[in-house]
PDB file of C-alpha atoms in Angstrom:
ATOM      1  CA  UNK X 278      21.703 -12.682 -29.988  1.00  0.00           C
ATOM      2  CA  UNK X 279      22.739 -12.127 -26.385  1.00  0.00           C
ATOM      3  CA  UNK X 280      25.391  -9.446 -25.776  1.00  0.00           C
ATOM      4  CA  UNK X 281      28.530 -10.379 -23.896  1.00  0.00           C
ATOM      5  CA  UNK X 282      29.222  -8.154 -20.899  1.00  0.00           C
ATOM      6  CA  UNK X 283      32.713  -7.914 -19.436  1.00  0.00           C
ATOM      7  CA  UNK X 284      31.159  -7.010 -16.085  1.00  0.00           C
ATOM      8  CA  UNK X 285      29.821 -10.567 -15.845  1.00  0.00           C
ATOM      9  CA  UNK X 286      33.290 -12.107 -15.814  1.00  0.00           C
ATOM     10  CA  UNK X 287      34.161 -13.643 -12.466  1.00  0.00           C
ATOM     11  CA  UNK X 288      37.711 -14.481 -11.506  1.00  0.00           C
ATOM     12  CA  UNK X 289      37.846 -17.260  -8.949  1.00  0.00           C
ATOM     13  CA  UNK X 290      40.747 -19.194  -7.498  1.00  0.00           C
ATOM     14  CA  UNK X 291      41.054 -22.592  -9.130  1.00  0.00           C
ATOM     15  CA  UNK X 292      41.996 -25.697  -7.214  1.00  0.00           C
ATOM     16  CA  UNK X 293      44.775 -27.388  -9.224  1.00  0.00           C
ATOM     17  CA  UNK X 294      42.967 -30.714  -8.810  1.00  0.00           C
ATOM     18  CA  UNK X 295      40.181 -29.320 -11.021  1.00  0.00           C
ATOM     19  CA  UNK X 296      42.586 -29.054 -13.966  1.00  0.00           C
ATOM     20  CA  UNK X 297      42.761 -31.904 -16.433  1.00  0.00           C
ATOM     21  CA  UNK X 298      46.138 -32.932 -17.798  1.00  0.00           C
ATOM     22  CA  UNK X 299      45.185 -31.604 -21.239  1.00  0.00           C
ATOM     23  CA  UNK X 300      44.069 -28.235 -19.846  1.00  0.00           C
ATOM     24  CA  UNK X 301      47.245 -27.966 -17.774  1.00  0.00           C
ATOM     25  CA  UNK X 302      49.458 -28.590 -20.841  1.00  0.00           C
ATOM     26  CA  UNK X 303      47.451 -26.162 -22.990  1.00  0.00           C
ATOM     27  CA  UNK X 304      47.831 -23.524 -20.258  1.00  0.00           C
ATOM     28  CA  UNK X 305      51.566 -24.224 -19.971  1.00  0.00           C
ATOM     29  CA  UNK X 306      52.284 -23.932 -23.697  1.00  0.00           C
ATOM     30  CA  UNK X 307      50.020 -20.890 -24.211  1.00  0.00           C
ATOM     31  CA  UNK X 308      51.731 -19.156 -21.275  1.00  0.00           C
ATOM     32  CA  UNK X 309      55.164 -19.893 -22.746  1.00  0.00           C
ATOM     33  CA  UNK X 310      54.010 -18.736 -26.195  1.00  0.00           C
ATOM     34  CA  UNK X 311      52.849 -15.439 -24.652  1.00  0.00           C
ATOM     35  CA  UNK X 312      56.128 -15.151 -22.779  1.00  0.00           C
ATOM     36  CA  UNK X 313      58.057 -15.574 -26.028  1.00  0.00           C
ATOM     37  CA  UNK X 314      55.806 -13.116 -27.884  1.00  0.00           C
ATOM     38  CA  UNK X 315      56.102 -10.436 -25.162  1.00  0.00           C
ATOM     39  CA  UNK X 316      59.877 -10.903 -25.099  1.00  0.00           C
ATOM     40  CA  UNK X 317      60.080 -10.432 -28.875  1.00  0.00           C
ATOM     41  CA  UNK X 318      57.869  -7.322 -28.721  1.00  0.00           C
ATOM     42  CA  UNK X 319      60.062  -5.780 -26.002  1.00  0.00           C
ATOM     43  CA  UNK X 320      63.193  -6.576 -28.030  1.00  0.00           C
ATOM     44  CA  UNK X 321      61.568  -4.951 -31.069  1.00  0.00           C
ATOM     45  CA  UNK X 322      60.947  -1.730 -29.116  1.00  0.00           C
ATOM     46  CA  UNK X 323      64.486  -1.891 -27.743  1.00  0.00           C
ATOM     47  CA  UNK X 324      65.662  -2.132 -31.368  1.00  0.00           C
ATOM     48  CA  UNK X 325      67.606  -5.310 -30.576  1.00  0.00           C
ATOM     49  CA  UNK X 326      67.899  -8.385 -32.748  1.00  0.00           C
ATOM     50  CA  UNK X 327      66.585 -11.510 -30.950  1.00  0.00           C
ATOM     51  CA  UNK X 328      68.707 -13.742 -33.198  1.00  0.00           C
ATOM     52  CA  UNK X 329      71.883 -12.089 -31.886  1.00  0.00           C
ATOM     53  CA  UNK X 330      70.868 -13.097 -28.342  1.00  0.00           C
ATOM     54  CA  UNK X 331      70.993 -16.734 -29.423  1.00  0.00           C
ATOM     55  CA  UNK X 332      74.398 -16.595 -31.093  1.00  0.00           C
ATOM     56  CA  UNK X 333      76.328 -19.510 -29.705  1.00  0.00           C
ATOM     57  CA  UNK X 334      79.401 -18.382 -27.748  1.00  0.00           C
ATOM     58  CA  UNK X 335      82.862 -19.296 -29.030  1.00  0.00           C
ATOM     59  CA  UNK X 336      84.071 -20.124 -25.509  1.00  0.00           C
ATOM     60  CA  UNK X 337      82.716 -22.950 -23.344  1.00  0.00           C
ATOM     61  CA  UNK X 338      82.887 -20.723 -20.265  1.00  0.00           C
ATOM     62  CA  UNK X 339      79.080 -20.344 -20.289  1.00  0.00           C
ATOM     63  CA  UNK X 340      78.854 -24.081 -19.495  1.00  0.00           C
ATOM     64  CA  UNK X 341      80.686 -23.507 -16.208  1.00  0.00           C
ATOM     65  CA  UNK X 342      78.320 -20.681 -15.273  1.00  0.00           C
ATOM     66  CA  UNK X 343      75.204 -22.659 -16.237  1.00  0.00           C
ATOM     67  CA  UNK X 344      76.207 -25.961 -14.616  1.00  0.00           C
ATOM     68  CA  UNK X 345      77.882 -24.280 -11.646  1.00  0.00           C
ATOM     69  CA  UNK X 346      74.922 -22.142 -10.675  1.00  0.00           C
ATOM     70  CA  UNK X 347      72.544 -25.104 -11.176  1.00  0.00           C
ATOM     71  CA  UNK X 348      74.646 -27.180  -8.736  1.00  0.00           C
ATOM     72  CA  UNK X 349      74.661 -24.327  -6.190  1.00  0.00           C
ATOM     73  CA  UNK X 350      70.879 -23.994  -6.485  1.00  0.00           C
ATOM     74  CA  UNK X 351      70.304 -27.727  -6.024  1.00  0.00           C
ATOM     75  CA  UNK X 352      72.542 -27.826  -2.946  1.00  0.00           C
ATOM     76  CA  UNK X 353      70.703 -24.842  -1.456  1.00  0.00           C
ATOM     77  CA  UNK X 354      67.342 -26.392  -2.342  1.00  0.00           C
ATOM     78  CA  UNK X 355      68.307 -29.643  -0.569  1.00  0.00           C
ATOM     79  CA  UNK X 356      69.381 -27.625   2.463  1.00  0.00           C
ATOM     80  CA  UNK X 357      66.144 -25.631   2.503  1.00  0.00           C
ATOM     81  CA  UNK X 358      63.965 -28.738   2.150  1.00  0.00           C
ATOM     82  CA  UNK X 359      65.824 -30.431   4.989  1.00  0.00           C
ATOM     83  CA  UNK X 360      65.012 -27.678   7.502  1.00  0.00           C
ATOM     84  CA  UNK X 361      61.708 -26.246   6.229  1.00  0.00           C
ATOM     85  CA  UNK X 362      58.328 -27.961   6.510  1.00  0.00           C
ATOM     86  CA  UNK X 363      57.031 -29.217   3.143  1.00  0.00           C
ATOM     87  CA  UNK X 364      53.781 -27.228   3.375  1.00  0.00           C
ATOM     88  CA  UNK X 365      55.870 -24.017   3.612  1.00  0.00           C
ATOM     89  CA  UNK X 366      57.329 -24.664   0.162  1.00  0.00           C
ATOM     90  CA  UNK X 367      54.215 -26.114  -1.474  1.00  0.00           C
ATOM     91  CA  UNK X 368      53.226 -24.825  -4.932  1.00  0.00           C
ATOM     92  CA  UNK X 369      49.702 -26.230  -4.748  1.00  0.00           C
ATOM     93  CA  UNK X 370      50.695 -29.445  -6.513  1.00  0.00           C
ATOM     94  CA  UNK X 371      51.172 -27.851  -9.954  1.00  0.00           C
ATOM     95  CA  UNK X 372      54.730 -29.123 -10.492  1.00  0.00           C
ATOM     96  CA  UNK X 373      53.644 -32.589  -9.427  1.00  0.00           C
ATOM     97  CA  UNK X 374      50.768 -32.490 -11.931  1.00  0.00           C
ATOM     98  CA  UNK X 375      53.053 -31.256 -14.711  1.00  0.00           C
ATOM     99  CA  UNK X 376      55.838 -33.813 -14.266  1.00  0.00           C
ATOM    100  CA  UNK X 377      54.593 -36.874 -12.330  1.00  0.00           C
ATOM    101  CA  UNK X 378      53.070 -38.876 -15.202  1.00  0.00           C
ATOM    102  CA  UNK X 379      54.981 -37.212 -18.042  1.00  0.00           C
ATOM    103  CA  UNK X 380      57.337 -39.273 -20.252  1.00  0.00           C
ATOM    104  CA  UNK X 381      61.013 -38.300 -20.055  1.00  0.00           C
ATOM    105  CA  UNK X 382      61.074 -36.853 -23.603  1.00  0.00           C
ATOM    106  CA  UNK X 383      58.198 -34.534 -22.662  1.00  0.00           C
ATOM    107  CA  UNK X 384      59.939 -33.413 -19.456  1.00  0.00           C
ATOM    108  CA  UNK X 385      62.968 -32.561 -21.642  1.00  0.00           C
ATOM    109  CA  UNK X 386      60.734 -30.631 -24.062  1.00  0.00           C
ATOM    110  CA  UNK X 387      58.899 -28.696 -21.328  1.00  0.00           C
ATOM    111  CA  UNK X 388      62.199 -27.826 -19.623  1.00  0.00           C
ATOM    112  CA  UNK X 389      63.717 -26.565 -22.894  1.00  0.00           C
ATOM    113  CA  UNK X 390      60.646 -24.531 -23.910  1.00  0.00           C
ATOM    114  CA  UNK X 391      60.298 -22.902 -20.477  1.00  0.00           C
ATOM    115  CA  UNK X 392      64.038 -22.136 -20.219  1.00  0.00           C
ATOM    116  CA  UNK X 393      64.254 -20.539 -23.673  1.00  0.00           C
ATOM    117  CA  UNK X 394      61.000 -18.537 -23.484  1.00  0.00           C
ATOM    118  CA  UNK X 395      61.416 -17.260 -19.916  1.00  0.00           C
ATOM    119  CA  UNK X 396      65.110 -16.425 -20.262  1.00  0.00           C
ATOM    120  CA  UNK X 397      64.505 -14.569 -23.533  1.00  0.00           C
ATOM    121  CA  UNK X 398      61.836 -12.443 -21.841  1.00  0.00           C
ATOM    122  CA  UNK X 399      63.364 -11.897 -18.415  1.00  0.00           C
ATOM    123  CA  UNK X 400      67.129 -11.926 -18.932  1.00  0.00           C
ATOM    124  CA  UNK X 401      67.256 -11.070 -22.643  1.00  0.00           C
ATOM    125  CA  UNK X 402      64.608  -8.328 -22.773  1.00  0.00           C
ATOM    126  CA  UNK X 403      63.367  -7.060 -19.396  1.00  0.00           C
ATOM    127  CA  UNK X 404      66.708  -7.117 -17.558  1.00  0.00           C
ATOM    128  CA  UNK X 405      68.165  -4.895 -20.295  1.00  0.00           C
ATOM    129  CA  UNK X 406      65.671  -2.184 -19.347  1.00  0.00           C
ATOM    130  CA  UNK X 407      65.258  -2.432 -15.562  1.00  0.00           C
ATOM    131  CA  UNK X 408      68.238  -4.453 -14.307  1.00  0.00           C
ATOM    132  CA  UNK X 409      68.453  -7.793 -12.474  1.00  0.00           C
ATOM    133  CA  UNK X 410      66.871  -6.668  -9.166  1.00  0.00           C
ATOM    134  CA  UNK X 411      63.537  -5.416 -10.551  1.00  0.00           C
ATOM    135  CA  UNK X 412      63.508  -8.200 -13.142  1.00  0.00           C
ATOM    136  CA  UNK X 413      63.770 -10.728 -10.304  1.00  0.00           C
ATOM    137  CA  UNK X 414      60.897  -9.112  -8.426  1.00  0.00           C
ATOM    138  CA  UNK X 415      58.771  -9.345 -11.569  1.00  0.00           C
ATOM    139  CA  UNK X 416      59.911 -12.950 -12.119  1.00  0.00           C
ATOM    140  CA  UNK X 417      58.856 -13.860  -8.562  1.00  0.00           C
ATOM    141  CA  UNK X 418      55.471 -12.152  -8.993  1.00  0.00           C
ATOM    142  CA  UNK X 419      54.616 -14.044 -12.195  1.00  0.00           C
ATOM    143  CA  UNK X 420      55.311 -17.338 -10.411  1.00  0.00           C
ATOM    144  CA  UNK X 421      52.035 -16.670  -8.642  1.00  0.00           C
ATOM    145  CA  UNK X 422      51.557 -20.201  -7.333  1.00  0.00           C
ATOM    146  CA  UNK X 423      54.435 -19.600  -4.891  1.00  0.00           C
ATOM    147  CA  UNK X 424      53.214 -16.242  -3.566  1.00  0.00           C
ATOM    148  CA  UNK X 425      51.174 -17.700  -0.712  1.00  0.00           C
ATOM    149  CA  UNK X 426      54.421 -18.750   1.009  1.00  0.00           C
ATOM    150  CA  UNK X 427      57.320 -16.346   1.503  1.00  0.00           C
ATOM    151  CA  UNK X 428      60.064 -19.014   1.375  1.00  0.00           C
ATOM    152  CA  UNK X 429      59.430 -20.195  -2.214  1.00  0.00           C
ATOM    153  CA  UNK X 430      58.777 -16.598  -3.310  1.00  0.00           C
ATOM    154  CA  UNK X 431      62.147 -15.560  -1.879  1.00  0.00           C
ATOM    155  CA  UNK X 432      63.761 -18.615  -3.449  1.00  0.00           C
ATOM    156  CA  UNK X 433      62.341 -17.748  -6.894  1.00  0.00           C
ATOM    157  CA  UNK X 434      63.597 -14.168  -6.472  1.00  0.00           C
ATOM    158  CA  UNK X 435      67.122 -15.326  -5.526  1.00  0.00           C
ATOM    159  CA  UNK X 436      67.167 -17.864  -8.353  1.00  0.00           C
ATOM    160  CA  UNK X 437      66.156 -15.195 -10.841  1.00  0.00           C
ATOM    161  CA  UNK X 438      68.754 -12.774  -9.509  1.00  0.00           C
ATOM    162  CA  UNK X 439      71.396 -15.478  -9.852  1.00  0.00           C
ATOM    163  CA  UNK X 440      70.304 -16.180 -13.432  1.00  0.00           C
ATOM    164  CA  UNK X 441      70.570 -12.469 -14.187  1.00  0.00           C
ATOM    165  CA  UNK X 442      73.996 -12.346 -12.596  1.00  0.00           C
ATOM    166  CA  UNK X 443      75.391 -15.264 -14.627  1.00  0.00           C
ATOM    167  CA  UNK X 444      73.940 -13.656 -17.753  1.00  0.00           C
ATOM    168  CA  UNK X 445      75.924 -10.490 -17.016  1.00  0.00           C
ATOM    169  CA  UNK X 446      79.131 -12.334 -16.123  1.00  0.00           C
ATOM    170  CA  UNK X 447      79.039 -14.846 -18.986  1.00  0.00           C
ATOM    171  CA  UNK X 448      77.870 -12.311 -21.580  1.00  0.00           C
ATOM    172  CA  UNK X 449      75.567 -14.873 -23.207  1.00  0.00           C
ATOM    173  CA  UNK X 450      71.924 -15.840 -22.765  1.00  0.00           C
ATOM    174  CA  UNK X 451      72.960 -19.489 -23.086  1.00  0.00           C
ATOM    175  CA  UNK X 452      74.310 -19.571 -19.495  1.00  0.00           C
ATOM    176  CA  UNK X 453      70.959 -18.785 -17.801  1.00  0.00           C
ATOM    177  CA  UNK X 454      69.095 -20.894 -20.400  1.00  0.00           C
ATOM    178  CA  UNK X 455      71.295 -23.894 -19.586  1.00  0.00           C
ATOM    179  CA  UNK X 456      70.936 -23.354 -15.839  1.00  0.00           C
ATOM    180  CA  UNK X 457      67.147 -22.878 -16.040  1.00  0.00           C
ATOM    181  CA  UNK X 458      66.863 -25.976 -18.257  1.00  0.00           C
ATOM    182  CA  UNK X 459      68.892 -28.133 -15.830  1.00  0.00           C
ATOM    183  CA  UNK X 460      66.892 -26.945 -12.812  1.00  0.00           C
ATOM    184  CA  UNK X 461      63.533 -27.689 -14.459  1.00  0.00           C
ATOM    185  CA  UNK X 462      64.733 -30.984 -15.972  1.00  0.00           C
ATOM    186  CA  UNK X 463      66.228 -32.401 -12.791  1.00  0.00           C
ATOM    187  CA  UNK X 464      63.305 -31.158 -10.673  1.00  0.00           C
ATOM    188  CA  UNK X 465      60.895 -32.760 -13.143  1.00  0.00           C
ATOM    189  CA  UNK X 466      62.789 -36.063 -13.097  1.00  0.00           C
ATOM    190  CA  UNK X 467      62.937 -36.041  -9.295  1.00  0.00           C
ATOM    191  CA  UNK X 468      59.149 -35.516  -9.171  1.00  0.00           C
ATOM    192  CA  UNK X 469      58.599 -38.279 -11.739  1.00  0.00           C
ATOM    193  CA  UNK X 470      60.763 -40.897 -10.035  1.00  0.00           C
ATOM    194  CA  UNK X 471      60.468 -40.102  -6.357  1.00  0.00           C
ATOM    195  CA  UNK X 472      58.506 -42.534  -4.232  1.00  0.00           C
ATOM    196  CA  UNK X 473      55.385 -41.235  -2.572  1.00  0.00           C
ATOM    197  CA  UNK X 474      55.900 -40.898   1.188  1.00  0.00           C
TER     198      UNK X 474
END
């Protein structure tokens, strides 16, 4: 039996066009599962109950924060895309591959899973320990597909900081979850239905 050697592992950049749809979805859901798991582990060490983070607020004020910040982000995104060349905000085609041929129910599911898992980890767990600024830097770094261009990296940082801010002001994780969900859902639907130029 041949021994496996870790020294033989090669990490190479992957062209997104090499990914099959199945592999892309497996990667997406495994990544979100890991995100959820890491968030729960951090909450465990913080001695905080994850269920209490998901208690539904008695006031509807969180809806204003979630919808309001989503609208602000979409207006800013439209402004940025009007004045910035498309190749400066390119993510390598990953979002297009995720959403272009996906049925609407699956876009809804992906948006909900990503919003819940990422907000639990970043706003619910990490932000508690290191604050919104450093959490947003970490959030921008894990969105590695944007790092080759400074504009989308800065945009991800600002978006994350805004999500952290509405979490603090609303006092509930549901505000950033709602906002994150709306951003991913509408972006996914725009990608699905937009005409190719």
